[in-house]
Structure formats: structure tokens, C-alpha cells
mmCIF file of C-alpha atoms in Angstrom:
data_model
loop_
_atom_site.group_PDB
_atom_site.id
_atom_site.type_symbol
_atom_site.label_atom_id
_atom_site.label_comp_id
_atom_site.label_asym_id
_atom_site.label_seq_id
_atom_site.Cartn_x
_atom_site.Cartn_y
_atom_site.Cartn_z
ATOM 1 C CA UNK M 1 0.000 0.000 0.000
ATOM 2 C CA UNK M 2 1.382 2.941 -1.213
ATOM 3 C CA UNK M 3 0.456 6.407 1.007
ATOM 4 C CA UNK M 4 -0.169 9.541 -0.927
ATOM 5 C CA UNK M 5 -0.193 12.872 1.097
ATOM 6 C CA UNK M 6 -1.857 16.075 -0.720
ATOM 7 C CA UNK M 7 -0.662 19.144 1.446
ATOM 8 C CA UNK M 8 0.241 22.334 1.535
ATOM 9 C CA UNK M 9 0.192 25.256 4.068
ATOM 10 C CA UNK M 10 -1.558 27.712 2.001
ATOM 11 C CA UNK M 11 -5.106 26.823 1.614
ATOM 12 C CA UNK M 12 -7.378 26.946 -1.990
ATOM 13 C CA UNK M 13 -4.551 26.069 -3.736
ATOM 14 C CA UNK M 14 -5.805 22.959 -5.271
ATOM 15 C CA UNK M 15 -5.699 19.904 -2.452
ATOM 16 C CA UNK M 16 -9.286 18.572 -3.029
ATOM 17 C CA UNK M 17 -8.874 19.027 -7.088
ATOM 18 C CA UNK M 18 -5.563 17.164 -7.467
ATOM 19 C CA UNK M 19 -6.677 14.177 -5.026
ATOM 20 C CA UNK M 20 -10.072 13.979 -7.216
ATOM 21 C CA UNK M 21 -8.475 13.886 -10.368
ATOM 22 C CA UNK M 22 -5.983 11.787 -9.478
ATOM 23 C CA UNK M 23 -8.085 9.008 -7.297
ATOM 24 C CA UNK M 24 -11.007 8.961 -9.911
ATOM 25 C CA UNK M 25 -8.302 8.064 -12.852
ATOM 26 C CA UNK M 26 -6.448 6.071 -10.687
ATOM 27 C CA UNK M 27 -9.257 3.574 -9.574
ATOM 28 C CA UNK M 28 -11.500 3.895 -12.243
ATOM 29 C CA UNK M 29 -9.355 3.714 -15.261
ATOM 30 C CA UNK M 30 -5.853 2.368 -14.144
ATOM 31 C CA UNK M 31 -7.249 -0.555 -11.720
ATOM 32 C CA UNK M 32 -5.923 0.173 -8.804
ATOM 33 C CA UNK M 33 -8.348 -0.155 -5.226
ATOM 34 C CA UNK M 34 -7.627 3.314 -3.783
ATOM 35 C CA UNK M 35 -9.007 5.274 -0.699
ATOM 36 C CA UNK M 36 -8.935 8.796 0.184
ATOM 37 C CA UNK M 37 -8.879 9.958 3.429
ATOM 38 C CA UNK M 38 -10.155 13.159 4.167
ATOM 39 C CA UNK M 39 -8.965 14.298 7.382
ATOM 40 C CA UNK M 40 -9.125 18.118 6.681
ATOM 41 C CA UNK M 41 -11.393 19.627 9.378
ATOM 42 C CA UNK M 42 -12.972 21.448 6.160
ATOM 43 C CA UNK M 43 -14.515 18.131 4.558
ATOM 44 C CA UNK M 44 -14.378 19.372 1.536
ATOM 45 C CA UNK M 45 -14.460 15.471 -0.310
ATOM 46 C CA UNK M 46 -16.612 14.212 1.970
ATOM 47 C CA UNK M 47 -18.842 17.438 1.189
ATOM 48 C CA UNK M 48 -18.567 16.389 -2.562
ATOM 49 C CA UNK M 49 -20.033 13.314 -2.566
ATOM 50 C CA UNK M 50 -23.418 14.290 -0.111
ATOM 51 C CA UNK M 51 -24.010 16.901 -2.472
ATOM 52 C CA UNK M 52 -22.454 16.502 -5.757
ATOM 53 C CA UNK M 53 -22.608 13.216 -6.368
ATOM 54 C CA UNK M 54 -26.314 12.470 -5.646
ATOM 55 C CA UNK M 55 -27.714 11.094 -8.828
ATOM 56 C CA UNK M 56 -28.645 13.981 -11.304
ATOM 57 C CA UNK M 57 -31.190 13.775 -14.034
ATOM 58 C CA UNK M 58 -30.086 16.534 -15.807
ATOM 59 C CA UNK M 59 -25.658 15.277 -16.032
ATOM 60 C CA UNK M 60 -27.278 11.872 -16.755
ATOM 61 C CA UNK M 61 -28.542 13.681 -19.902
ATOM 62 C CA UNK M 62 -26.607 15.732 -20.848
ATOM 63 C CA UNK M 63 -23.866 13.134 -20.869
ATOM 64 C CA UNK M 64 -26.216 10.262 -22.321
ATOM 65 C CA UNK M 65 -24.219 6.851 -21.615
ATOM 66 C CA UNK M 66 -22.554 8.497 -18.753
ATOM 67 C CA UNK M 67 -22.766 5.020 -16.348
ATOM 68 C CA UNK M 68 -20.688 4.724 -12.990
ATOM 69 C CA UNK M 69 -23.453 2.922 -10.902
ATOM 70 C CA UNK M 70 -20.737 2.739 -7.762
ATOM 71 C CA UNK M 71 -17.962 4.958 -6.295
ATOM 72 C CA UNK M 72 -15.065 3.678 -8.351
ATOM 73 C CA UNK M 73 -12.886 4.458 -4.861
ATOM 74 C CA UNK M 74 -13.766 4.217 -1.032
ATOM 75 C CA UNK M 75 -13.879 7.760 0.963
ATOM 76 C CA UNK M 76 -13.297 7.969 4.585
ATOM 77 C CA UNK M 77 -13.625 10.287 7.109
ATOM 78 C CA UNK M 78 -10.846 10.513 9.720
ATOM 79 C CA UNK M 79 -9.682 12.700 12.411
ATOM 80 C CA UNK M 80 -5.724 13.364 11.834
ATOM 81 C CA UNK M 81 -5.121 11.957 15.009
ATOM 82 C CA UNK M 82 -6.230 8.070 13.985
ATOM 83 C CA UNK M 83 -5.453 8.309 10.620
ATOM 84 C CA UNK M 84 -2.735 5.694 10.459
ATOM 85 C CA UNK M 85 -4.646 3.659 13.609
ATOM 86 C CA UNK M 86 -7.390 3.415 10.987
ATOM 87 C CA UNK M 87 -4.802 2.275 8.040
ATOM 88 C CA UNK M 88 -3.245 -0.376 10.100
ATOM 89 C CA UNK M 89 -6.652 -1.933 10.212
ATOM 90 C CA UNK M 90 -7.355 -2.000 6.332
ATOM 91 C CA UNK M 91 -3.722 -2.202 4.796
ATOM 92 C CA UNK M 92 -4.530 -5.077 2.745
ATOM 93 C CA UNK M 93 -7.881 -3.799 1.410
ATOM 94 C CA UNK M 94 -6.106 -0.682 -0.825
ATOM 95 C CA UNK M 95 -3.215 -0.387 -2.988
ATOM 96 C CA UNK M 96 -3.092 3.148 -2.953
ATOM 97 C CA UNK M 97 -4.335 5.667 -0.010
ATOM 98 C CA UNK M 98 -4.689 9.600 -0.560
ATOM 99 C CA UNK M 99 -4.616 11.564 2.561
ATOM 100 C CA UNK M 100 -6.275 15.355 2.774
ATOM 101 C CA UNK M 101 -4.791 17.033 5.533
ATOM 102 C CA UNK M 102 -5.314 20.634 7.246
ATOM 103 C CA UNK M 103 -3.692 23.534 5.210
ATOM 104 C CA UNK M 104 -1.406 23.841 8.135
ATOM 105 C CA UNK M 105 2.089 22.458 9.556
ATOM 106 C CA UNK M 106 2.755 23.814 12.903
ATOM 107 C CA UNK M 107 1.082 20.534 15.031
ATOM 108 C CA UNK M 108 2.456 17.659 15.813
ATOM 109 C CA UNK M 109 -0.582 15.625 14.301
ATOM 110 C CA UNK M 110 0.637 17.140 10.360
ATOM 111 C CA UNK M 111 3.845 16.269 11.039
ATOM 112 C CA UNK M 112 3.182 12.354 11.880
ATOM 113 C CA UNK M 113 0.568 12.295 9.034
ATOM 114 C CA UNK M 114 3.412 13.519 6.761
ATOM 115 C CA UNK M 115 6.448 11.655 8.062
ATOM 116 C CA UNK M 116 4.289 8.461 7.735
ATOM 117 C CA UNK M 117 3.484 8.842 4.402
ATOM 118 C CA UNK M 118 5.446 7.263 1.052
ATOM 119 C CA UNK M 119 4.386 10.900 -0.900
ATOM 120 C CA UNK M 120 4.038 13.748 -0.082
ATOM 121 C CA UNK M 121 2.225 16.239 -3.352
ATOM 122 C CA UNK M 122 2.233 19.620 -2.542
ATOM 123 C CA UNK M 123 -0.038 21.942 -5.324
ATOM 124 C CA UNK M 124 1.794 24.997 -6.142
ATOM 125 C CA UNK M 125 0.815 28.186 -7.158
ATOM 126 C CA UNK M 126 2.229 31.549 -8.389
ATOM 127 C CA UNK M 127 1.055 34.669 -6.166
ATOM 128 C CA UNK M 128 3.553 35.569 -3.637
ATOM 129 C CA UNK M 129 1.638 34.222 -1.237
ATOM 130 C CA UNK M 130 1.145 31.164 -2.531
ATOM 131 C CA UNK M 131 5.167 31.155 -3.577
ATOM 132 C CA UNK M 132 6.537 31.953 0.096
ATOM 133 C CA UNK M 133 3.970 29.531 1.665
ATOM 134 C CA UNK M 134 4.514 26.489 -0.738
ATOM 135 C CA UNK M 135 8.766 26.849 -0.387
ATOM 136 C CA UNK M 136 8.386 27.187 3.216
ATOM 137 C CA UNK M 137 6.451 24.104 3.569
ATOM 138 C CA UNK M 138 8.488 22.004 0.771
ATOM 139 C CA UNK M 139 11.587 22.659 2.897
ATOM 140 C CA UNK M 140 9.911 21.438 5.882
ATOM 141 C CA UNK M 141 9.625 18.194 3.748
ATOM 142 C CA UNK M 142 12.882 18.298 3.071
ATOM 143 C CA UNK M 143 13.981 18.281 6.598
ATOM 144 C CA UNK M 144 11.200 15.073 6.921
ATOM 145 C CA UNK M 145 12.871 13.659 3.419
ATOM 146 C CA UNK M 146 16.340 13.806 5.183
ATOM 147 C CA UNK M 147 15.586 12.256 8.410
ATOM 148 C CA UNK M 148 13.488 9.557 6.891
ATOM 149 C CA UNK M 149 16.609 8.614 4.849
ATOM 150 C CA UNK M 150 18.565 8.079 8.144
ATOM 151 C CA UNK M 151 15.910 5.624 9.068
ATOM 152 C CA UNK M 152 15.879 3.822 5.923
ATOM 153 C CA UNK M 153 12.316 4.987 5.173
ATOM 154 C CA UNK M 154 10.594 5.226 1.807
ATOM 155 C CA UNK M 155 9.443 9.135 1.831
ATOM 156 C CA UNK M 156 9.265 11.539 -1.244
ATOM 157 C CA UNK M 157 7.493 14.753 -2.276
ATOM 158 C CA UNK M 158 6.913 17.105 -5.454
ATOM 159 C CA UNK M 159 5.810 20.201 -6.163
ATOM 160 C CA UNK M 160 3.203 19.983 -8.971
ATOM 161 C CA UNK M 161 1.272 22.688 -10.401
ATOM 162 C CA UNK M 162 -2.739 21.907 -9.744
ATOM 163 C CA UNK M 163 -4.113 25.260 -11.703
ATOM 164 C CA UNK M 164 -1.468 26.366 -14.480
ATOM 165 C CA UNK M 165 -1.980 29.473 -16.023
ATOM 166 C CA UNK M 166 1.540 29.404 -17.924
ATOM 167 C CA UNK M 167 2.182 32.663 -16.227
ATOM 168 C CA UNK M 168 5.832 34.167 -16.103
ATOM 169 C CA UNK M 169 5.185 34.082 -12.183
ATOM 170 C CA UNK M 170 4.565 29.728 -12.806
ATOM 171 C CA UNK M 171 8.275 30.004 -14.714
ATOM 172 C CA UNK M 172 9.617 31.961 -11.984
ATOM 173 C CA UNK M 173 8.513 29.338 -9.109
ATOM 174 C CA UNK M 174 10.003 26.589 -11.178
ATOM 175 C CA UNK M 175 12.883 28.007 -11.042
ATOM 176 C CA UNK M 176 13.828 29.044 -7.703
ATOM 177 C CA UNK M 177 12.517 25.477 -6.847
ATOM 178 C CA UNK M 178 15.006 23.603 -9.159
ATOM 179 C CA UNK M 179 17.463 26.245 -7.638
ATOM 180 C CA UNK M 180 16.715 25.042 -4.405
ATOM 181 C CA UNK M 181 16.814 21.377 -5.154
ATOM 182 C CA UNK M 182 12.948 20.813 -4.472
ATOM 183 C CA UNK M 183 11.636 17.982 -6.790
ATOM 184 C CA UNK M 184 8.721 18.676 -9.008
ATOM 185 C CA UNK M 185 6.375 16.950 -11.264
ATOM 186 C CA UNK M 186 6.733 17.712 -15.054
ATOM 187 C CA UNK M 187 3.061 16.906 -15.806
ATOM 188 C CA UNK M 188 0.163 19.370 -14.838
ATOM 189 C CA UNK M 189 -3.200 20.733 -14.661
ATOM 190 C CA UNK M 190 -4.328 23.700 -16.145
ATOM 191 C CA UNK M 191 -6.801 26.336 -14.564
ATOM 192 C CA UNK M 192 -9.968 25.032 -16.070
ATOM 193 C CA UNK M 193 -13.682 25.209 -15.502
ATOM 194 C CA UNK M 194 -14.050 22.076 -15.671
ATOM 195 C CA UNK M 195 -12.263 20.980 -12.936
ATOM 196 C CA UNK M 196 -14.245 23.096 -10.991
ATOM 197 C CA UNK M 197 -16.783 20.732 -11.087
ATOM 198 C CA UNK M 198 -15.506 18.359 -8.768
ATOM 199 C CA UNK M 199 -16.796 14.493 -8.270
ATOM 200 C CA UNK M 200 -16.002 11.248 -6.417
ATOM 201 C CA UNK M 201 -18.082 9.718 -8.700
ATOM 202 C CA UNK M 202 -16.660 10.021 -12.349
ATOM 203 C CA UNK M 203 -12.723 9.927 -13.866
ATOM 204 C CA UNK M 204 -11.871 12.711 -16.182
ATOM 205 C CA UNK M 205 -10.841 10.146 -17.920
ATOM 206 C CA UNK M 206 -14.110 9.058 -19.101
ATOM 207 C CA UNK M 207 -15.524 10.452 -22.408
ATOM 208 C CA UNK M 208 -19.182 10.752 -21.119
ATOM 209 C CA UNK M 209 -17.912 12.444 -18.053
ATOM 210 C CA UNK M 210 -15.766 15.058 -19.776
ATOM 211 C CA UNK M 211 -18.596 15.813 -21.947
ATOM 212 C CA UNK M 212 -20.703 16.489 -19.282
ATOM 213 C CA UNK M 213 -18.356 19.012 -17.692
ATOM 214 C CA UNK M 214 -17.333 20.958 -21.203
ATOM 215 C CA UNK M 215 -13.839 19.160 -21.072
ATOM 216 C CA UNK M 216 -11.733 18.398 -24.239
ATOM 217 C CA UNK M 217 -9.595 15.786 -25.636
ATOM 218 C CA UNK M 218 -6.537 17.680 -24.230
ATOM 219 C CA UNK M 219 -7.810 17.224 -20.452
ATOM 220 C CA UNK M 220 -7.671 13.507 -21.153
ATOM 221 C CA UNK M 221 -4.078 13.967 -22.126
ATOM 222 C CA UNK M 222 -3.063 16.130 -19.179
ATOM 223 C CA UNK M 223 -4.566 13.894 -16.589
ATOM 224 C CA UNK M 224 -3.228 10.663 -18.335
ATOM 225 C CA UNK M 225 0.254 12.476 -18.045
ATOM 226 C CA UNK M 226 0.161 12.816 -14.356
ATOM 227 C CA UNK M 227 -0.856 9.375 -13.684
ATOM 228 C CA UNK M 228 1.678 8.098 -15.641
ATOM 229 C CA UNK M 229 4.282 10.286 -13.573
ATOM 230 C CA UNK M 230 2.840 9.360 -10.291
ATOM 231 C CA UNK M 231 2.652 5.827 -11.118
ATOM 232 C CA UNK M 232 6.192 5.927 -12.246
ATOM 233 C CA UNK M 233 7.901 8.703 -9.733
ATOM 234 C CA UNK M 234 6.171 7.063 -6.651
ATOM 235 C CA UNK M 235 6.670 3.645 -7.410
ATOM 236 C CA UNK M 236 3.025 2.258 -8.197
ATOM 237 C CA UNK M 237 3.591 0.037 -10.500
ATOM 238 C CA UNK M 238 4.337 -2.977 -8.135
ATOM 239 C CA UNK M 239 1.014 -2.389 -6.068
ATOM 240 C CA UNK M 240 -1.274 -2.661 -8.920
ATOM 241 C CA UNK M 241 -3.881 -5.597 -8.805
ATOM 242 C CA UNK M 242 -4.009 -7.373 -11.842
#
């Protein structure tokens, strides 16, 4: 079982749309039996599928074969405190776990969540206060990245960018990260209305789904792209169920 972390200090910089993107393609279209956590006192995934991913007459026609009669992933709710208390119970039941944590680091409850994990994503952004929140944090996970080496423990974390724009400001934060020696993802996700539109229902990755949500062929691309570099950058590969 592979643990994913999504975190970052700064909040609305993309957490909840990079773990839906990623988990919907990821279970429904790559195989894998994955589970998200959402242990951010906000709830904003759990929120998502009360409200909306209730059945809706009017996406069910407007995408016409559109047919995902179960969650193609299993959502939890847990307190950051019992997180991993809960994981030890169902290690053998998920190949891949995304964790939603607090947009905050200064507890000691992050900081096990994080150390404990295999990945650590953390969705960057361009404003300057996105910028000096996202490089503080990321060298926080350097300091976690050097001390789980010591151990012998499997720990690793990117920077990818959850809402491109393609701005100078993006170039700029690349960068003074490679400067800094702060790992990164190549692949990305633009700013996009459609991912706006967030489910734990449906994969951008399905036709019927993308249709629904005004998405093009080039979304499919973008999000195949980052699985692919997850799968291969975190090591996934050997925990996939055939």
C-alpha cells in the first residue's frame, strides 16, 4: 500500500482538485483499489459526494451513456489523530491511499501524518503568497525527506502545479525550486472550468464524463500524463492488482 499525502500550508490552492483527479483516474481507469482519506477539518471530499454526487437527471442527460453505478474508490472520514490507527486496520484492502490534511504544519498531528506517508504532493501556485507559503512548507519536507533517509524509510514529495496558467510568475517558481533542489512533477493541470466541477463519482478520464463538464480531448491527455508520472515517480507500479 502505497500512502499519498496532498498538502500544503496555504489553503485553496488545489488539495481537493488534485486528489479527485488523481483518485477517480487512478481507480477507475488504471485498476488500482484506492481510498482517500479526508482528514481536513474542512470536509471538503466528503462534502462532494453528499451533495455533488447524488444522482442527477439533468448530467445523466446531458452526458447520455454516462454510467458509474458505484464509487469507483472508497472515501473515509478521519480525524488526523487516527489516521494511520485506521490504516493499520485496512492495509490489505487498498493499494493506494490519498490523505487530505489541514492547510497547516505547525502541530504535531501534520507532522506524523506527513512523516508516515510514502508521498508527499504539494499543489503549487504563483502569487507571492502562494510562492513563500509552498517553499516554506516544501523545505519542511525536506527536513522530513532527510531524516526519513537516516531511518531507511521510503518518503518523497513534489511540487506539482494543480491550476497552471503558464504565467511568467509559474516560470519563476520553477525556477527558484530547481534552484533550491525541491523535486517537481513535469506533468500538470491547467486552470480550467471544468475541474471546478468536482466528483467522487466520475474519472476525467471518461468520455461521457468530460462531456458532461465541457472538457476536451486535451484534459484527457493532461490527466493521463500525471498518472503516468505518479505511477512511475512514486513507485506504483508494483502495487497494482491485476
Amino acid at each position: 500500500m502505497k500512502i499519498i499525502c496532498v498538502a500544503n500550508q496555504k489553503g485553496g490552492i488545489g488539495k481537493s482538485t488534485l486528489i479527485t483527479v488523481l483518485a477517480g483516474a487512478l481507480a477507475a481507469d488504471y485498476g488500482y483499489r484506492v481510498l482517500v482519506v479526508d482528514a481536513d477539518s474542512q470536509q471538503t471530499l466528503a462534502g462532494v459526494r453528499l451533495t455533488n454526487d447524488q444522482p442527477s437527471v439533468d448530467l445523466e442527460r446531458e452526458a447520455g451513456t454516462l454510467a458509474e453505478p458505484a464509487f469507483p474508490y472508497a472515501l473515509e472520514s478521519v480525524g488526523m489523530g487516527q489516521v494511520y490507527d485506521r490504516l493499520d486496520e485496512i492495509s490489505d484492502d487498498y493499494d493506494v491511499v490519498f490523505i487530505d490534511v489541514p492547510g497547516r504544519s505547525d502541530d504535531t498531528a501534520m507532522i506524523d501524518v506527513l512523516s508516515g506517508a510514502n508521498v508527499v504532493l504539494v499543489p503549487v501556485g504563483a502569487s507571492d503568497a502562494e510562492r513563500l507559503a509552498t517553499i516554506s512548507f516544501m523545505q519542511l519536507l525536506q527536513e522530513i525527506s532527510r531524516l526519513s533517509r537516516e531511518q531507511g524509510l521510503d518518503f518523497q514529495f513534489f511540487g506539482v502545479h494543480s491550476h497552471r496558467t503558464n504565467l511568467k510568475e509559474e516560470k519563476d517558481m520553477d525556477e527558484f525550486t530547481d534552484a533550491l533542489g525541491l523535486p517537481r512533477l513535469q506533468a500538470s493541470l491547467r486552470q480550467l472550468g471544468c475541474y471546478k466541477r468536482l466528483s467522487t463519482r466520475y474519472s476525467y478520464l471518461n468520455p461521457a464524463y468530460r462531456r458532461a463538464v465541457g472538457a476536451d480531448a486535451s484534459v484527457e491527455a493532461e490527466v493521463r500524463a500525471l498518472c503516468d508520472e505518479l505511477i512511475a515517480r512514486a513507485g506504483l507500479t508494483a502495487e497494482l492488482v491485476s
